[in-house]
Coordinates of C-alpha atoms in Angstrom, one line a residue:
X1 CA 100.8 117.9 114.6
X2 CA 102.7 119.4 112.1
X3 CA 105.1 122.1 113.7
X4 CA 108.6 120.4 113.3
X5 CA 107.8 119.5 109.7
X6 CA 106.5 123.2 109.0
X7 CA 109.2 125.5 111.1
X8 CA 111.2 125.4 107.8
X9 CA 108.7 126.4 105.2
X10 CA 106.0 125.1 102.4
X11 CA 108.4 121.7 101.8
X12 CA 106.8 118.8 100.6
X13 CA 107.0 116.9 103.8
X14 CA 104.9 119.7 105.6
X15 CA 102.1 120.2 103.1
X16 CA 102.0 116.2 103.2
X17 CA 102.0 116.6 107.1
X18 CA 99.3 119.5 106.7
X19 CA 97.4 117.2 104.1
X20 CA 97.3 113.8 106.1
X21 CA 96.3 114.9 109.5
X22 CA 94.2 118.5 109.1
X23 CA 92.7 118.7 105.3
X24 CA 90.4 116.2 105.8
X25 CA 88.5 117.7 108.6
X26 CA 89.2 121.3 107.0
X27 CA 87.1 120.2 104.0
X28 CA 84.5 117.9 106.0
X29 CA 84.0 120.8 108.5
X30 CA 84.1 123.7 105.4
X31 CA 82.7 121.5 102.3
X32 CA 85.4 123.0 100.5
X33 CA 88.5 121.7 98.8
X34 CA 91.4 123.7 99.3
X35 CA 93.8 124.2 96.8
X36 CA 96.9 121.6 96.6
X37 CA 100.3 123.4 98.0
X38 CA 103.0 121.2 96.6
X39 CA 102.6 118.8 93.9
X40 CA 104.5 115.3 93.8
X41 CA 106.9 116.9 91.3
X42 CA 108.6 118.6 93.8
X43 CA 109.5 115.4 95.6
X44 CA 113.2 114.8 96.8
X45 CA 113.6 111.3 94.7
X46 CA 112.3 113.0 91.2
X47 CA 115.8 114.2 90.3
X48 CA 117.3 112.1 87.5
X49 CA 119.7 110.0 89.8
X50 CA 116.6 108.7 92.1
X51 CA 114.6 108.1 89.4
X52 CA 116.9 105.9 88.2
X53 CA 117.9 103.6 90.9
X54 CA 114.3 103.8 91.5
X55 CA 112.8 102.9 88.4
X56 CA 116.1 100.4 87.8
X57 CA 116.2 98.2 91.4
X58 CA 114.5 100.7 94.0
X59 CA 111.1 99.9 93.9
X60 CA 111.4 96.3 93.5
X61 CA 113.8 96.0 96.6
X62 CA 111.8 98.7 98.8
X63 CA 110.0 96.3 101.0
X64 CA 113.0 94.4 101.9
X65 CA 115.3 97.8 102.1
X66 CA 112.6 99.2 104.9
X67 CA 112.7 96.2 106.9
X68 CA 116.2 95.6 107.1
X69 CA 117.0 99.3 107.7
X70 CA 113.6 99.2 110.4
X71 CA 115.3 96.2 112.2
X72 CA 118.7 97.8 112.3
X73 CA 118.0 101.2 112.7
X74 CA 115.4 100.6 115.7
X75 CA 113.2 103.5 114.2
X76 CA 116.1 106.1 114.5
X77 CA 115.5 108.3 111.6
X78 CA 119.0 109.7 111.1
X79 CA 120.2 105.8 111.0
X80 CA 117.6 104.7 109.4
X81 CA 118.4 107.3 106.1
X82 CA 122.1 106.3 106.0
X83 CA 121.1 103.2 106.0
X84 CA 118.8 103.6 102.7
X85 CA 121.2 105.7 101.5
X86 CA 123.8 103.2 101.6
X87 CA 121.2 100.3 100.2
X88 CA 120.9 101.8 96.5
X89 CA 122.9 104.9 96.2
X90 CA 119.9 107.3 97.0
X91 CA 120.7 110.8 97.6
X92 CA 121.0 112.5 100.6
X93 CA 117.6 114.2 100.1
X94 CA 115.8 110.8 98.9
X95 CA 116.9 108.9 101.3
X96 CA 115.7 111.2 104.3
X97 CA 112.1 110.4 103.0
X98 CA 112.5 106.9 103.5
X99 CA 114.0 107.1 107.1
X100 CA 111.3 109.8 108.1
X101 CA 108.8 106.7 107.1
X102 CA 111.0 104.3 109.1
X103 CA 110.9 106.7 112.0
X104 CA 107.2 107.6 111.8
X105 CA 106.5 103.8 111.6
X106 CA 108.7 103.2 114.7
X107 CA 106.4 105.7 116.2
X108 CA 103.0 105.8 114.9
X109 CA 102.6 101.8 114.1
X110 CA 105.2 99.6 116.5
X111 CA 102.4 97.9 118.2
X112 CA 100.6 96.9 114.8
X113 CA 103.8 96.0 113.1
X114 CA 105.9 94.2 115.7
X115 CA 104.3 90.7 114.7
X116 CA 105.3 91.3 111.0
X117 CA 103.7 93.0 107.5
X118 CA 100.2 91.9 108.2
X119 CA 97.8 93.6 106.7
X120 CA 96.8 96.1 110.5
X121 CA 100.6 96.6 110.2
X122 CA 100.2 98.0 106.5
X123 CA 96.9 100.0 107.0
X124 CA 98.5 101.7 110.1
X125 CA 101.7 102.8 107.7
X126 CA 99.7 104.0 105.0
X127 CA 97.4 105.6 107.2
X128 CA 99.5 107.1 109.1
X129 CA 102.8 107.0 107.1
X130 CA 103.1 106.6 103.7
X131 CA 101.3 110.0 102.9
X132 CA 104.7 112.4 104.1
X133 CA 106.3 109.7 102.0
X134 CA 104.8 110.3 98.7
X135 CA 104.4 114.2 99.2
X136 CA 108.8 113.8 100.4
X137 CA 109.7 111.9 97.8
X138 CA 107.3 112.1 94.9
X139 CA 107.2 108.4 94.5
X140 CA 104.2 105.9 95.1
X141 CA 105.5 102.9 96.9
X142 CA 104.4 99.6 95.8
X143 CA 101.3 98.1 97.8
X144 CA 102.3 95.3 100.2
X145 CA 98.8 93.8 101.4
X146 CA 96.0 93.8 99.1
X147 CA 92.5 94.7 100.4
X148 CA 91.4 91.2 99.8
X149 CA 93.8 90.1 102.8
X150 CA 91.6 91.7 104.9
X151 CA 90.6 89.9 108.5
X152 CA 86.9 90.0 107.0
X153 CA 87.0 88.2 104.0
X154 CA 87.2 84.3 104.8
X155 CA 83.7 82.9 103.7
X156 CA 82.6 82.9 107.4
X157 CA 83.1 86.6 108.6
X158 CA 81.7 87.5 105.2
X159 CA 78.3 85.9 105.2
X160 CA 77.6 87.6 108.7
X161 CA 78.4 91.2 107.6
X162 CA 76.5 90.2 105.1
X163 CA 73.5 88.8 106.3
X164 CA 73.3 90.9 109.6
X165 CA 76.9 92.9 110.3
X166 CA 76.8 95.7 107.4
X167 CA 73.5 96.8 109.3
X168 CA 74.4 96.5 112.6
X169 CA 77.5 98.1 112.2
X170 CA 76.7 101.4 113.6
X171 CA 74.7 100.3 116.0
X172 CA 77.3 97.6 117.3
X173 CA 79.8 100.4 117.4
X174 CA 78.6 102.6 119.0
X175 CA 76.7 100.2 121.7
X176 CA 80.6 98.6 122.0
X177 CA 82.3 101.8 122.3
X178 CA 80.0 102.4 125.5
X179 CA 80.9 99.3 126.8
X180 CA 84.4 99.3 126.8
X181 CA 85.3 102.8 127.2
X182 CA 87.3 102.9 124.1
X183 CA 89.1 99.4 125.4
X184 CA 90.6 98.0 122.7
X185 CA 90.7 94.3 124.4
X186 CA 87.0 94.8 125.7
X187 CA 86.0 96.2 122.5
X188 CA 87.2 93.4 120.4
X189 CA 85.8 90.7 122.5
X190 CA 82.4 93.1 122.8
X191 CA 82.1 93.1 118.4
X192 CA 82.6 89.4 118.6
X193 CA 79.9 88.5 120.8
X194 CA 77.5 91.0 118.5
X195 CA 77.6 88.7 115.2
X196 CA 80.0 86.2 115.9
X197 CA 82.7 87.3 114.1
X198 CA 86.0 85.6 113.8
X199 CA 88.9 86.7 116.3
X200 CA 90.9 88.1 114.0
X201 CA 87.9 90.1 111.8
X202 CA 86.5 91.2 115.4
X203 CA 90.2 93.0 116.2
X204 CA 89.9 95.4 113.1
X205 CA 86.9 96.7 114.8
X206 CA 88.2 96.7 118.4
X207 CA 91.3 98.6 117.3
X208 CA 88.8 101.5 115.5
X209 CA 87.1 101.7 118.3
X210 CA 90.2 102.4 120.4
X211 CA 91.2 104.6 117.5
X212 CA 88.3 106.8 117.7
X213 CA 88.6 107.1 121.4
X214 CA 92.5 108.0 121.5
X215 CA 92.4 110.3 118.9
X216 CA 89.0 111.9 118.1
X217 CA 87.2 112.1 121.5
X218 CA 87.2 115.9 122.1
X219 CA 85.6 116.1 118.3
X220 CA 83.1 113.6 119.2
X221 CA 81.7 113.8 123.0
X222 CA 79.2 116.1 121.4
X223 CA 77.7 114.0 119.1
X224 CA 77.6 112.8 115.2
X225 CA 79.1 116.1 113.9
X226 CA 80.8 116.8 110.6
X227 CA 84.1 117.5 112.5
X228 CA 83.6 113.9 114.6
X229 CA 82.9 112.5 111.1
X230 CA 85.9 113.8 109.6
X231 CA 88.5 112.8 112.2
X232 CA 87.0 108.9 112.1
X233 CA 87.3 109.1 108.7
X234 CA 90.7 111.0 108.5
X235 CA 92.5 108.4 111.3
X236 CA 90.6 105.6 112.0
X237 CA 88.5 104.0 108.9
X238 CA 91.6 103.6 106.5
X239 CA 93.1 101.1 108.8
X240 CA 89.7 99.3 109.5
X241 CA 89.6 99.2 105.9
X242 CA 92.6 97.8 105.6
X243 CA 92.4 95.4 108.6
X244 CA 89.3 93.7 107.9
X245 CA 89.1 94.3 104.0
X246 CA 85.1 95.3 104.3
X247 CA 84.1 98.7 102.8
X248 CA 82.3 100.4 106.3
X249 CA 78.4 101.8 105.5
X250 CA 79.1 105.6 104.5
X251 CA 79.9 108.1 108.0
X252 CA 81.6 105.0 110.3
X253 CA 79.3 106.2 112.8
X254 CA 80.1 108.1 116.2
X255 CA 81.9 105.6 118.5
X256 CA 81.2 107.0 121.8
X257 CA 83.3 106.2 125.2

């Protein structure tokens, strides 16, 4: 996962590549906590220069600067930095972290993202994005959708997790999972017909579901394990989180396809 970023060294972009997708299961599988390679003072925008056009009209216009350079760069990193670069004056360095995130967005999240910042756009990014970018840059982006914009949290959805979906949960998952064979479609329309969930609320779960069975499968087949913990935990429960703005019960439960 992390060989292009690594092939040059320790930088900050590998150990946040290292960090993001392996750490976790390291210390689920190990129950130890490894030492931290690079801190965020390393980062390509803590110079003096960055920090100022940061601090001065960079983070306040980063939101709109990503989009328009997301839009017109289609994703391609090397465009997408000259374009930052040429938004606020970044430096050549700085501005590479920001079209890595462009790029890795492009990649990682275009499916969840293509109908706009909702909030399954912005837990994808941060899952999956934002991470490299802090650890690149040594900056912490501003938050773009609060938890309590979550799928989950109209009145509705809420008094069934409540009442009936917390505890179920697992169960629901899992018996889903089965069902659709990791489907995202089938799993979606499978969660709704459990509690009755909303459409919307329903699709956070559908999408974990279809997250645990594209990328944590081969950790998994075997059962509940640390390691199949881990992974669900690692690349599937932040953007659930995210998406439906419930808390999950602790260990998101094996999904099984």
């Amino acid at each position: 996962k992390c060989w292009a970023k690594c092939i040059g060294g320790e930088t900050a972009a590998c150990t946040s590549c290292v960090d993001a997708n392996c750490t976790p299961d390291l210390k689920a599988c190990s129950g130890l906590t490894p030492p931290s390679a690079v801190s965020v003072a390393d980062g390509s925008c803590t110079n003096s220069g960055d920090q100022s056009i940061w601090t001065a009209k960079g983070k306040d216009n980063f939101h709109s600067d990503m989009n328009d350079c997301g839009h017109k760069s289609l994703g391609n990193e090397d465009k997408a930095t000259q374009c930052m670069k040429g938004k606020e004056g970044y430096s050549d360095d700085c501005a590479g972290c920001f079209g890595a995130t462009i790029s890795c967005t492009a990649k990682k999240c275009w499916a969840k993202c293509i109908g706009g910042e909702t909030a399954a756009c912005t837990s994808c990014v941060d899952a999956n994005c934002t991470p490299d970018l802090k650890a690149c840059s040594g900056l912490t982006p501003p938050s773009a959708v609060s938890v309590a914009d979550g799928s989950c949290t109209n009145s509705g959805d809420q008094s069934i997790w409540t009442a009936k979906g917390k505890d179920n949960f697992h169960s629901d998952m899992n018996d889903c999972g089965h069902k659709s064979l990791g489907n995202e479609d089938k799993a979606t329309q499978c969660m709704k017909g459990k509690e009755g969930y909303s459409d919307d609320c329903a699709g956070c779960f559908g999408a974990t579901i279809s997250c645990t069975a594209k990328k944590c499968w081969a950790k998994c087949i075997g059962g509940e394990t640390a390691a199949c913990t881990s992974c669900v935990d690692a690349n599937c429960t932040p953007d659930l989180k995210a998406c439906s703005g419930l808390t999950p019960p602790s260990s998101i439960g094996v999904v099984m396809v």
